[in-house]
mmCIF file of C-alpha atoms and ligand atoms in Angstrom:
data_model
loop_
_atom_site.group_PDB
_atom_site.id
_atom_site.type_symbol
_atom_site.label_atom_id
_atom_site.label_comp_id
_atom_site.label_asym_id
_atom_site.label_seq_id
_atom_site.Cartn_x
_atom_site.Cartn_y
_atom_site.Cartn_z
ATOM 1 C CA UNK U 1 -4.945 19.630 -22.871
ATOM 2 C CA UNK U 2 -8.405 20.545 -21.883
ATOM 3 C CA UNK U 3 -8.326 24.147 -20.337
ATOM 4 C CA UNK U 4 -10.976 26.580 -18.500
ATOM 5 C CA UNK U 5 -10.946 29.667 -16.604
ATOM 6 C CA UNK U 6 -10.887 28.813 -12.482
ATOM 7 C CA UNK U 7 -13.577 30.119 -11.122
ATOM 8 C CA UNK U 8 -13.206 33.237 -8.790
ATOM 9 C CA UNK U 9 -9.898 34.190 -11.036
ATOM 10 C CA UNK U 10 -8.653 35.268 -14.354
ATOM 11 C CA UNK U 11 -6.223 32.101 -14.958
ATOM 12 C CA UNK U 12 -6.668 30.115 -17.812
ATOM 13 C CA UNK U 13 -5.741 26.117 -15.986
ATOM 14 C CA UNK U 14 -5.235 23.227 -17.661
ATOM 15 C CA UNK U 15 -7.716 20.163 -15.836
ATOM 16 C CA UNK U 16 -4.327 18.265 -15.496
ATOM 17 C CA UNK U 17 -1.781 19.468 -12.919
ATOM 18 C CA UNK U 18 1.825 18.286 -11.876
ATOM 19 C CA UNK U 19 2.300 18.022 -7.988
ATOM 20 C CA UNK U 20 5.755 18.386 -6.751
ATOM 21 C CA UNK U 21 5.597 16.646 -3.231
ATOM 22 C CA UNK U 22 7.972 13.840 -4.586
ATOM 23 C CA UNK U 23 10.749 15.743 -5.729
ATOM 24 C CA UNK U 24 12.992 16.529 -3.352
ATOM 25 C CA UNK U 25 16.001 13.852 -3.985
ATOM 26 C CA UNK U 26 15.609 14.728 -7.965
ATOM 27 C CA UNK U 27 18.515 15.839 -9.864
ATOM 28 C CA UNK U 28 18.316 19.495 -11.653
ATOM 29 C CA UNK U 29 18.277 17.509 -14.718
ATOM 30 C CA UNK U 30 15.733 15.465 -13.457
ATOM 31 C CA UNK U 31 13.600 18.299 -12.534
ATOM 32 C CA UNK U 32 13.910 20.315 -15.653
ATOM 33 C CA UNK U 33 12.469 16.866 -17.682
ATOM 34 C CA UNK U 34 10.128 16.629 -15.249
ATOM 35 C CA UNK U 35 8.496 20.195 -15.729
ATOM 36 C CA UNK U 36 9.574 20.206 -19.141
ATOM 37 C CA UNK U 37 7.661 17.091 -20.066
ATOM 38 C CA UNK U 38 4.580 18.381 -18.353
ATOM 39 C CA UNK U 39 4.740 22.124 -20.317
ATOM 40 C CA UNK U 40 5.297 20.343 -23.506
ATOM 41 C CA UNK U 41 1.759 18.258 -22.559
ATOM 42 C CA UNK U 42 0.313 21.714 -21.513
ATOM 43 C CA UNK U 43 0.386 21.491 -17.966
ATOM 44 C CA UNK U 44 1.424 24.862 -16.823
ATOM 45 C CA UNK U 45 -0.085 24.751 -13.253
ATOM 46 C CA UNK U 46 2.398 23.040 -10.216
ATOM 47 C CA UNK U 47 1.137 22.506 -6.674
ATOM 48 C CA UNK U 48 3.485 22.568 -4.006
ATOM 49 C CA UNK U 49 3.397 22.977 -0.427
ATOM 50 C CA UNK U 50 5.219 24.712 2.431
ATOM 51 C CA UNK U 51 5.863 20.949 3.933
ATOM 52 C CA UNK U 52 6.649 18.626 0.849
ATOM 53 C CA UNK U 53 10.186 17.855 0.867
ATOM 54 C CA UNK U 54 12.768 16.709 3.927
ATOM 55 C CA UNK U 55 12.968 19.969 4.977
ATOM 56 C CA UNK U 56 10.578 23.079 5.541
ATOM 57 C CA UNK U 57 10.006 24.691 2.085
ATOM 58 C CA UNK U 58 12.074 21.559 0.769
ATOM 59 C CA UNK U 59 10.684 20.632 -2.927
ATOM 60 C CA UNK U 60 9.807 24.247 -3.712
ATOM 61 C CA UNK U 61 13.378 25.030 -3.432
ATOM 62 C CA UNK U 62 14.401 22.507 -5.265
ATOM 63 C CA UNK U 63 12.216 23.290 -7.766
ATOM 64 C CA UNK U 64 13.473 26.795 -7.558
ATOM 65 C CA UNK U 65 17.034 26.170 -7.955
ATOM 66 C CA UNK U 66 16.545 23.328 -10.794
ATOM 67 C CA UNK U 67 14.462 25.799 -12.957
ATOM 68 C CA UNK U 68 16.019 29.266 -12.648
ATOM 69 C CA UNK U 69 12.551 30.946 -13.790
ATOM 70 C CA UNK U 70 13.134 34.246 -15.551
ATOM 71 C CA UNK U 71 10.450 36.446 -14.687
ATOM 72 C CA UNK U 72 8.475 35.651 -17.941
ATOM 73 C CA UNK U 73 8.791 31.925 -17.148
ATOM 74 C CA UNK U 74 7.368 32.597 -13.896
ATOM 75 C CA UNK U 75 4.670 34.416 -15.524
ATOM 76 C CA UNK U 76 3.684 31.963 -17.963
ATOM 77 C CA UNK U 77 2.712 29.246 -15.244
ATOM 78 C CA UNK U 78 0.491 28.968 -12.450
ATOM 79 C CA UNK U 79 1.912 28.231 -8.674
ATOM 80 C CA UNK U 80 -0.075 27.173 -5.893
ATOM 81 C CA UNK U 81 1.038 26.628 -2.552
ATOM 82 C CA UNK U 82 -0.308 25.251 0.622
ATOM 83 C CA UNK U 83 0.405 26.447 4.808
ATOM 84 C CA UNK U 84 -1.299 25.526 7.817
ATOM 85 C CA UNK U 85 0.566 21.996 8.468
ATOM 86 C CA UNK U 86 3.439 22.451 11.268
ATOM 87 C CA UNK U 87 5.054 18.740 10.695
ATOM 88 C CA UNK U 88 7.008 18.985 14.145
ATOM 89 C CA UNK U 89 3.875 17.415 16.504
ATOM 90 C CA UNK U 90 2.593 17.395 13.892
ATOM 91 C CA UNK U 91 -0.555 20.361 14.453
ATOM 92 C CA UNK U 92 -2.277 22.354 12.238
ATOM 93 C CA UNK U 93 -2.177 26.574 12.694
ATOM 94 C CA UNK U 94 -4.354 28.975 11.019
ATOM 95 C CA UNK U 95 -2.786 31.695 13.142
ATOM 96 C CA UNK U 96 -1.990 35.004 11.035
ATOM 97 C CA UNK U 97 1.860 34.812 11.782
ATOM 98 C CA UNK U 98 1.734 31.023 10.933
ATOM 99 C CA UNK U 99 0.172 31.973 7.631
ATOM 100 C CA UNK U 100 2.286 34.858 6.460
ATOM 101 C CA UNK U 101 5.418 33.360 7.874
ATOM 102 C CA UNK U 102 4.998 29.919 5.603
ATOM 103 C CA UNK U 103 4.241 32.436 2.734
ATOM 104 C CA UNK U 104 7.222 34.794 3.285
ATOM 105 C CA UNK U 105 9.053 31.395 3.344
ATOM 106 C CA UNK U 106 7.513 30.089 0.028
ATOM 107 C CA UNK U 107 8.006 33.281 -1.507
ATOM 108 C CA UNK U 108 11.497 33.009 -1.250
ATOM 109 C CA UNK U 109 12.116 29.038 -1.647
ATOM 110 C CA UNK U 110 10.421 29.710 -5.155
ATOM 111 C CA UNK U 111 12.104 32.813 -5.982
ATOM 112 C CA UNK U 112 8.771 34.379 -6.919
ATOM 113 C CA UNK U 113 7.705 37.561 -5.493
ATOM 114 C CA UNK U 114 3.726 36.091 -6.205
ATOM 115 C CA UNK U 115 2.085 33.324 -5.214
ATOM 116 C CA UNK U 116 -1.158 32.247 -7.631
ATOM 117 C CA UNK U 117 -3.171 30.631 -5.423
ATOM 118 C CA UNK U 118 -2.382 29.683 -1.618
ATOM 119 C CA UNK U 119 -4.584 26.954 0.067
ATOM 120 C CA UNK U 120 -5.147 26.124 3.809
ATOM 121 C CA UNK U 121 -3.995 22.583 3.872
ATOM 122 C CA UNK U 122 -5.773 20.765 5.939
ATOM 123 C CA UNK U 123 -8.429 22.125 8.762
ATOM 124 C CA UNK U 124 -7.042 23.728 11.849
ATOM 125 C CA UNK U 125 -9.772 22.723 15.173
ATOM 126 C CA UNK U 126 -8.420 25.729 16.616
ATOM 127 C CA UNK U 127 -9.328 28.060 13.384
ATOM 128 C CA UNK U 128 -10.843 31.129 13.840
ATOM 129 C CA UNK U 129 -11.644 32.747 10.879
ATOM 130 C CA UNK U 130 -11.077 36.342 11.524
ATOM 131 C CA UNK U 131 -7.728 35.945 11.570
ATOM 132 C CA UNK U 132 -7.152 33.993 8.072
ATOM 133 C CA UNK U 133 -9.152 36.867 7.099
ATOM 134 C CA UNK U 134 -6.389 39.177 8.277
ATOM 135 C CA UNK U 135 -3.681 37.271 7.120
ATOM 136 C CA UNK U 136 -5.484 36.776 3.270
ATOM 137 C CA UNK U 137 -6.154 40.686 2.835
ATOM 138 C CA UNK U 138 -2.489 41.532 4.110
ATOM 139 C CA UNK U 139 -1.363 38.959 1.685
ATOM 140 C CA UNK U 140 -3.421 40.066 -1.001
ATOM 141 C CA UNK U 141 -3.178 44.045 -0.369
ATOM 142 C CA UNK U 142 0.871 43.542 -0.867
ATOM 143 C CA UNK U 143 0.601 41.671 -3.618
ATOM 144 C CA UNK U 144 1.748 38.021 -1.999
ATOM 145 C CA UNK U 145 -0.681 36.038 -2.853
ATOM 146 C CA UNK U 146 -3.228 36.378 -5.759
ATOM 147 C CA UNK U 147 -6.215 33.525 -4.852
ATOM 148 C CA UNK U 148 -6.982 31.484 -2.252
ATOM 149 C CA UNK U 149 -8.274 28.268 -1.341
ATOM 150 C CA UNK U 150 -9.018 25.225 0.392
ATOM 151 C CA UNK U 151 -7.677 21.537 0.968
ATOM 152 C CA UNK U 152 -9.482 18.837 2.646
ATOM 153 C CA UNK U 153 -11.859 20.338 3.783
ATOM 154 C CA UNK U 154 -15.683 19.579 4.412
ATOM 155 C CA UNK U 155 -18.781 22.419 3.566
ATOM 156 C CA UNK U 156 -18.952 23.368 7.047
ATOM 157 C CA UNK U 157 -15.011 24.423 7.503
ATOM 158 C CA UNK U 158 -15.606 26.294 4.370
ATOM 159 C CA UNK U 159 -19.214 28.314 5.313
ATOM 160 C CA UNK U 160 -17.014 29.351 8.667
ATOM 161 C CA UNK U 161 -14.034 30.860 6.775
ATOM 162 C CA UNK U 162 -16.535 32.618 4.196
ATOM 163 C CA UNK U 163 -18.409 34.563 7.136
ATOM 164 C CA UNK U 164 -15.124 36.001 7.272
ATOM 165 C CA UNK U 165 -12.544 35.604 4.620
ATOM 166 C CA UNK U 166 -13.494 38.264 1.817
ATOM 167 C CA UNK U 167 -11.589 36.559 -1.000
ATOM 168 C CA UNK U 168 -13.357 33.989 -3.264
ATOM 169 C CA UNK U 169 -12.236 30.394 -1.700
ATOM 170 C CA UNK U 170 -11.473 29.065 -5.267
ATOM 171 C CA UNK U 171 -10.100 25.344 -4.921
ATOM 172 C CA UNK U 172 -10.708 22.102 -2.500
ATOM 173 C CA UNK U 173 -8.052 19.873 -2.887
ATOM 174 C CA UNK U 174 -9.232 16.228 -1.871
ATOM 175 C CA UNK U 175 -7.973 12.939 -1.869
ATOM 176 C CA UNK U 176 -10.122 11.217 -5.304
ATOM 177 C CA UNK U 177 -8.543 8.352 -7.341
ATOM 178 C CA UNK U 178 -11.231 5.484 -8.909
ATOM 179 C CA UNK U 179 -10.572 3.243 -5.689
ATOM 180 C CA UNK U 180 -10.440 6.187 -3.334
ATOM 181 C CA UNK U 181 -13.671 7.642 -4.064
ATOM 182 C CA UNK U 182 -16.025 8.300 -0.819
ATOM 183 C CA UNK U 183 -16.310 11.925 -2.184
ATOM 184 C CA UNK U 184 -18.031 10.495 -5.726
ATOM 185 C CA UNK U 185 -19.537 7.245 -3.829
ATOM 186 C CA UNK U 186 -21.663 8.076 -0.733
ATOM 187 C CA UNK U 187 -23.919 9.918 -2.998
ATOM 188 C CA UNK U 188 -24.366 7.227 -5.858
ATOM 189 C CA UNK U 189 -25.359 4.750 -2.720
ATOM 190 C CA UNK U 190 -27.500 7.794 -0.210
ATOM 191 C CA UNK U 191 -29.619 6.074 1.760
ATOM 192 C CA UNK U 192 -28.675 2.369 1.836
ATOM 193 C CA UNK U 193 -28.673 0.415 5.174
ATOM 194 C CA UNK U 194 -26.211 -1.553 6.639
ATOM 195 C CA UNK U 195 -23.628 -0.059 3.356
ATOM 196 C CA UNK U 196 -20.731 1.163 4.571
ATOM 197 C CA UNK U 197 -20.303 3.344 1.483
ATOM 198 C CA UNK U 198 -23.518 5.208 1.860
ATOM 199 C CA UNK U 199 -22.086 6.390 5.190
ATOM 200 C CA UNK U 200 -21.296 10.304 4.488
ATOM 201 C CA UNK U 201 -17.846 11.483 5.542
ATOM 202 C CA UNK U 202 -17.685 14.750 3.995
ATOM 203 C CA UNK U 203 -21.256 16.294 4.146
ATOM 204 C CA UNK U 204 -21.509 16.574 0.487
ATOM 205 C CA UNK U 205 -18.316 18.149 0.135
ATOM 206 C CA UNK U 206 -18.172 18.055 -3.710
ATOM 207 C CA UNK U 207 -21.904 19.181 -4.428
ATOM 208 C CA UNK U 208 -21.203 21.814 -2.027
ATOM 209 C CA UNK U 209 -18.083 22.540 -4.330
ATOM 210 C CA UNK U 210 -19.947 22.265 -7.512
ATOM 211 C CA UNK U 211 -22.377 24.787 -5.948
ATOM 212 C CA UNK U 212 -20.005 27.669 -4.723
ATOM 213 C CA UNK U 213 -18.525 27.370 -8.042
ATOM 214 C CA UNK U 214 -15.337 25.937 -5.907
ATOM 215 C CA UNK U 215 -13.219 23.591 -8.111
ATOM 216 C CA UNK U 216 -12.253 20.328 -7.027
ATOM 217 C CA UNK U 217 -8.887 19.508 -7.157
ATOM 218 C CA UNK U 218 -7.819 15.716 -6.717
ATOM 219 C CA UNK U 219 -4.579 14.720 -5.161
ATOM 220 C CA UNK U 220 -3.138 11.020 -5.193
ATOM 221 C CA UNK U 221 -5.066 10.320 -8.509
ATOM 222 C CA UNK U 222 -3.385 6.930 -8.688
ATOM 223 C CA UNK U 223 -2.883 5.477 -5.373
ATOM 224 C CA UNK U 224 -5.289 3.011 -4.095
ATOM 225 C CA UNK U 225 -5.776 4.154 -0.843
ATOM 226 C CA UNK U 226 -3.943 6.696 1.612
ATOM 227 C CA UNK U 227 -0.484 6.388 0.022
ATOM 228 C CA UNK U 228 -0.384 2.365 -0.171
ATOM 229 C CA UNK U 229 1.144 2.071 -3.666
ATOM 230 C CA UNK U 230 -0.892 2.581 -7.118
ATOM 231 C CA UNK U 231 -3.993 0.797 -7.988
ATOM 232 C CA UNK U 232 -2.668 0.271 -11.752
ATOM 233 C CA UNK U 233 -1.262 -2.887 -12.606
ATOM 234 C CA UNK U 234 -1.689 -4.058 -8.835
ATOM 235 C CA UNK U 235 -2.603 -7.669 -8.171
ATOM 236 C CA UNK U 236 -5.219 -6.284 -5.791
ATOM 237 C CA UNK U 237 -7.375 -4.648 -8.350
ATOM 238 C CA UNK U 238 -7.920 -7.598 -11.546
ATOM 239 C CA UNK U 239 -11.074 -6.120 -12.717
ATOM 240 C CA UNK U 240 -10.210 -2.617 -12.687
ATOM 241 C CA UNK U 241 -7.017 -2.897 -14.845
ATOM 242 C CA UNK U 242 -8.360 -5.570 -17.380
ATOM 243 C CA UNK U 243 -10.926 -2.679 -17.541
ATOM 244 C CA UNK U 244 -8.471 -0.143 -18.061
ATOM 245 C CA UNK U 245 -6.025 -1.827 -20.452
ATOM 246 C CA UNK U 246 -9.179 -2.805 -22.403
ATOM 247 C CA UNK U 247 -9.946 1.280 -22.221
ATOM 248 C CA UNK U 248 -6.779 1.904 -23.302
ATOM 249 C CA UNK U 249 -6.472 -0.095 -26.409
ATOM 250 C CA UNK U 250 -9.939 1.362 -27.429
ATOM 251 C CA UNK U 251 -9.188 4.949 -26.433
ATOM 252 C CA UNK U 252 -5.364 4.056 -28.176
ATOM 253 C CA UNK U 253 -3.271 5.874 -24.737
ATOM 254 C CA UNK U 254 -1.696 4.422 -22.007
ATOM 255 C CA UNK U 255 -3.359 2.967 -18.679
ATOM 256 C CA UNK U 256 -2.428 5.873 -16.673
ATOM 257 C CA UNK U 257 -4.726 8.114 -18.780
ATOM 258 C CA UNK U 258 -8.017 6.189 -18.511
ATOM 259 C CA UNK U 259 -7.089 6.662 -15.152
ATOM 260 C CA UNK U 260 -7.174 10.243 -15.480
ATOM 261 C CA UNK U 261 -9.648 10.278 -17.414
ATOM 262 C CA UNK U 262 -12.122 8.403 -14.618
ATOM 263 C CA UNK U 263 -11.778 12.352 -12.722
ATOM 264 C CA UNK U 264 -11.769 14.766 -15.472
ATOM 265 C CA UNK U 265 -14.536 12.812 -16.913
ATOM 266 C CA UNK U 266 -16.976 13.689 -14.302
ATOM 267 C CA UNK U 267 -18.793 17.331 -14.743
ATOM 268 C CA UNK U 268 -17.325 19.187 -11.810
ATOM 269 C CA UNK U 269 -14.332 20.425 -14.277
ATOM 270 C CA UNK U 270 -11.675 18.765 -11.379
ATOM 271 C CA UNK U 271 -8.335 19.360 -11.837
ATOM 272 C CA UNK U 272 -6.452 15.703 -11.774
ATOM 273 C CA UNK U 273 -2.937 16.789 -9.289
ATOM 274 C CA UNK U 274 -0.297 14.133 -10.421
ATOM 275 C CA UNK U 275 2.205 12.994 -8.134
ATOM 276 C CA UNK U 276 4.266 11.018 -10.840
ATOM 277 C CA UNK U 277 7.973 11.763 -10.582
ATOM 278 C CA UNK U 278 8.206 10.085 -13.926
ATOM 279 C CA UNK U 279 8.551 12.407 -17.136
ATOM 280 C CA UNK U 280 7.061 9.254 -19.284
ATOM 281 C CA UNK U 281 3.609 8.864 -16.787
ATOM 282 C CA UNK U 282 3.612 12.624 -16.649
ATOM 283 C CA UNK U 283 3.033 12.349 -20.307
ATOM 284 C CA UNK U 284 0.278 9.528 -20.769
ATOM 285 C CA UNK U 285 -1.656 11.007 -17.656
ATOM 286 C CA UNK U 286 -1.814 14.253 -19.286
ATOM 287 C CA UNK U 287 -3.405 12.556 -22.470
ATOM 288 C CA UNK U 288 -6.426 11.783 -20.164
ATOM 289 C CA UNK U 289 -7.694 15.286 -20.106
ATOM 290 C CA UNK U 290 -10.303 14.887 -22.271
ATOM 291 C CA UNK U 291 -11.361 11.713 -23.326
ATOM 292 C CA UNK U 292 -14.737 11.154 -23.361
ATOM 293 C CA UNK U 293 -15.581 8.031 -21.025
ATOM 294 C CA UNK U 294 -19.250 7.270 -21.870
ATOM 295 C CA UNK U 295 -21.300 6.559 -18.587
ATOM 296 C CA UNK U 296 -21.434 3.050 -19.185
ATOM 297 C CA UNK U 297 -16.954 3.155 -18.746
ATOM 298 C CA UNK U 298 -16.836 5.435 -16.349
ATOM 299 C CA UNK U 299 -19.697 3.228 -14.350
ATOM 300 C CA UNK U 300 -18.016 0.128 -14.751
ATOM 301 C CA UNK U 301 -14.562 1.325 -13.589
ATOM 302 C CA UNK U 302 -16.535 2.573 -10.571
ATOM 303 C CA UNK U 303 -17.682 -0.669 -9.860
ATOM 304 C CA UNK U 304 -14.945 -2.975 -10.603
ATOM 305 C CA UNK U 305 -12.810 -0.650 -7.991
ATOM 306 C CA UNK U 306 -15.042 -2.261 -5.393
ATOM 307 C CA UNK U 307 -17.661 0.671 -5.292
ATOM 308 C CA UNK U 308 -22.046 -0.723 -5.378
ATOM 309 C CA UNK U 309 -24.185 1.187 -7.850
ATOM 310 C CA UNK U 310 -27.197 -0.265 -5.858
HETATM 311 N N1 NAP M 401 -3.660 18.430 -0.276
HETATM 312 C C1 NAP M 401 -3.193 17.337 0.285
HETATM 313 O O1 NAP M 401 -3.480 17.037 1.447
HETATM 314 C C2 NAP M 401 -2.289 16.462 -0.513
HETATM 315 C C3 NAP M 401 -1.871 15.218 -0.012
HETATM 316 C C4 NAP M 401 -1.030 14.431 -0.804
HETATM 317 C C5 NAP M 401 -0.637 14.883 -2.063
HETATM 318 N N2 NAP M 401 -1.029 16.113 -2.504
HETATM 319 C C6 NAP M 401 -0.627 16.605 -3.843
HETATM 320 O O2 NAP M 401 -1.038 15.656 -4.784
HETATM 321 C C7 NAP M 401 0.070 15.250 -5.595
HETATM 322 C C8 NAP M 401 -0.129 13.823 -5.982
HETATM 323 O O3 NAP M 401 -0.108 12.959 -4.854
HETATM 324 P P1 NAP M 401 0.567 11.533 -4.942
HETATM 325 O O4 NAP M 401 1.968 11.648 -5.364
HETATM 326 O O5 NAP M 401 0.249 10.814 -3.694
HETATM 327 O O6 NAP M 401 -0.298 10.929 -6.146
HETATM 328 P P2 NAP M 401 -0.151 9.817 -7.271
HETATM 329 O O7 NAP M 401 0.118 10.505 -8.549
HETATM 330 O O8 NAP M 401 -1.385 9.006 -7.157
HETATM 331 O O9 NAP M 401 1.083 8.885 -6.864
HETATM 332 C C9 NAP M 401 2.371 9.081 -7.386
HETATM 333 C C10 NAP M 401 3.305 8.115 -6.721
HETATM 334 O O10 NAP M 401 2.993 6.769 -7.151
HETATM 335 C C11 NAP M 401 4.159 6.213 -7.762
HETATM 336 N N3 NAP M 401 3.803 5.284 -8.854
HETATM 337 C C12 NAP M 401 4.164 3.983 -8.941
HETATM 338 N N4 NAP M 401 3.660 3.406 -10.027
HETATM 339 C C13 NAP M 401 2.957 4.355 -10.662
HETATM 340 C C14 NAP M 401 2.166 4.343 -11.840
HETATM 341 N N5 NAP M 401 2.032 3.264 -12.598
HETATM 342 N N6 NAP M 401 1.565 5.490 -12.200
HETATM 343 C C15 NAP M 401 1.678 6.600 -11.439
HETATM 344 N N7 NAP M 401 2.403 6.672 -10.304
HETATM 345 C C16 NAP M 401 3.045 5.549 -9.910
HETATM 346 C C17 NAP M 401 4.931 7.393 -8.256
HETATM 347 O O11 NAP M 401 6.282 6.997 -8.445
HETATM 348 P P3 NAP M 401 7.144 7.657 -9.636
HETATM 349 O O12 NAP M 401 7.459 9.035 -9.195
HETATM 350 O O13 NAP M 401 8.329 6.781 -9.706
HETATM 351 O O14 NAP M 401 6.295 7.606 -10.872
HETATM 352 C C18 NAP M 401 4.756 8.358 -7.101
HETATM 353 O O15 NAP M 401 5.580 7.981 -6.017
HETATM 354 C C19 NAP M 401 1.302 15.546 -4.729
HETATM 355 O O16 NAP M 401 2.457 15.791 -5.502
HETATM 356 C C20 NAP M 401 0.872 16.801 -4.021
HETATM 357 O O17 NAP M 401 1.083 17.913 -4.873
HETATM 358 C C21 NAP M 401 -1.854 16.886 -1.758
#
């Protein structure tokens, strides 16, 4: 497992991370394989958020109560967490009492008295920045929460928080898989009449990322679109998986790591958030952290997901 240090920090991450928005119906049992698998791969980073699960703080107590952490478990893995979504409306709030509420509430779903890195989930119209401040250097001065970050959310949202958030924004998390791509794709095609994929809907998030030394983090890696099933082995995509499996054989892993591979390929060291409930996928993702897709692969898995190199 390829590893580096996350900018704006002193953890050590692997580029490969397990997300646990999917288990909330899992067993203990289930669970333990689950995160078991993935440590045994080297993934020692989970993402969870305040709202994954049926039930406020849902999935992070069930990962809680499946895993027991002792306190040197706890320490040997990274948690990251996410507020700002309320899901009865559903709004988004940015308010200080909404943010340190959800954290006093993930705190104790996870049984952790830390949180690694806490990200605003997605962007709040009615932000105003002063007051994340507040609520990130009362979280950081009492030890709560260690880093913070971002998710979904464009250059502009970000410049705002900096004039006032004093805390390095580390992480962006953004929807990325090969056939959901407009982050990677309006550049390769700037400037193109009449193509809908040079149309820019993020203002050059992920250059603006690359440049504030803000890493990318990319969730539904395998789903074609906004969660309408995977892209692998789907009828819709022939071209992309005969280019895969023919990956595959060549690169001598399993579909679901090419991929992987297609993200933590590309320079911006992303980290690649799996979704995958499934020890066995959990596995042959994580062996795409570091192949080497030469240009020409990674190119023609861009194109045969539908994407124009003009
Ligand atoms: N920041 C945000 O706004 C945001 C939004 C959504 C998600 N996330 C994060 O990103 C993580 C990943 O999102 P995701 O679950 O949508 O991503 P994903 O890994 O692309 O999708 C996983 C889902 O696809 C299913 N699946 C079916 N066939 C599969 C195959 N061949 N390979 C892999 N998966 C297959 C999985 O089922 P099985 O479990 O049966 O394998 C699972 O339900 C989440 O856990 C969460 O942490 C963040």
């Amino acid at each position: 497992m390829k590893t580096f240090t996350l900018p704006g920090t002193e953890l050590t991450v692997p580029n490969v991370v397990l997300g646990l928005m999917r288990i909330q119906e899992k067993t203990d049992e289930e669970v333990r394989t689950l995160v078991k698998t993935a440590r045994d791969a080297g993934i020692s980073f989970f993402d969870h958020a305040d709202v994954y699960g049926s039930a406020l703080h849902g999935c992070e107590t069930r990962f809680a109560e499946a895993m027991q952490l002792t306190s040197s478990e706890r320490a040997e893995i990274v948690l990251q967490t996410k507020a700002g979504i309320v899901r009865e409306g559903p709004y988004f709030d940015y308010s200080y009492e909404h943010l340190v509420e959800s954290v006093e509430g993930s705190l104790a779903a996870l049984g952790t008295d830390y949180i690694d890195i806490l990200l605003l989930h997605r962007p709040d119209a009615l932000v105003e920045p002063d007051e994340v401040a507040r609520a990130f250097d009362d979280l950081s001065a009492a030890g709560k929460v260690r880093a913070f970050g971002v998710s979904n959310h464009t250059p502009g949202q970000i410049e705002l928080l900096r004039k006032s958030v004093s805390q390095p924004l580390v992480a962006n998390q953004l929807q990325l898989s090969v056939t959901h791509a407009p982050l990677v794709a309006q550049g390769v095609a700037a400037n193109m009449q009449g193509l809908d994929q040079s149309i820019s809907r993020d203002s050059g998030t992920l250059d603006y990322c690359r440049l504030h030394d803000i890493t990318v983090q990319a969730w539904s890696p395998f789903q074609a679109g906004f969660f309408n099933g995977v892209f692998l082995g789907s009828a819709d995509y022939p071209e992309l998986n005969a280019v895969i499996d023919r990956l595959a054989k060549k690169y001598d892993v399993p579909a679901i790591a090419i991929a992987t591979a297609w993200i933590t390929r590309h320079p911006a060291q992303m980290q690649v958030v799996l979704g995958t409930t499934n020890p066995e996928r959990v596995a042959g993702a994580a062996l795409g952290s570091d192949i080497p897709l030469t240009r020409a692969e990674w190119y023609e898995m861009f194109r045969t997901a539908g994407y124009s190199v003009p």
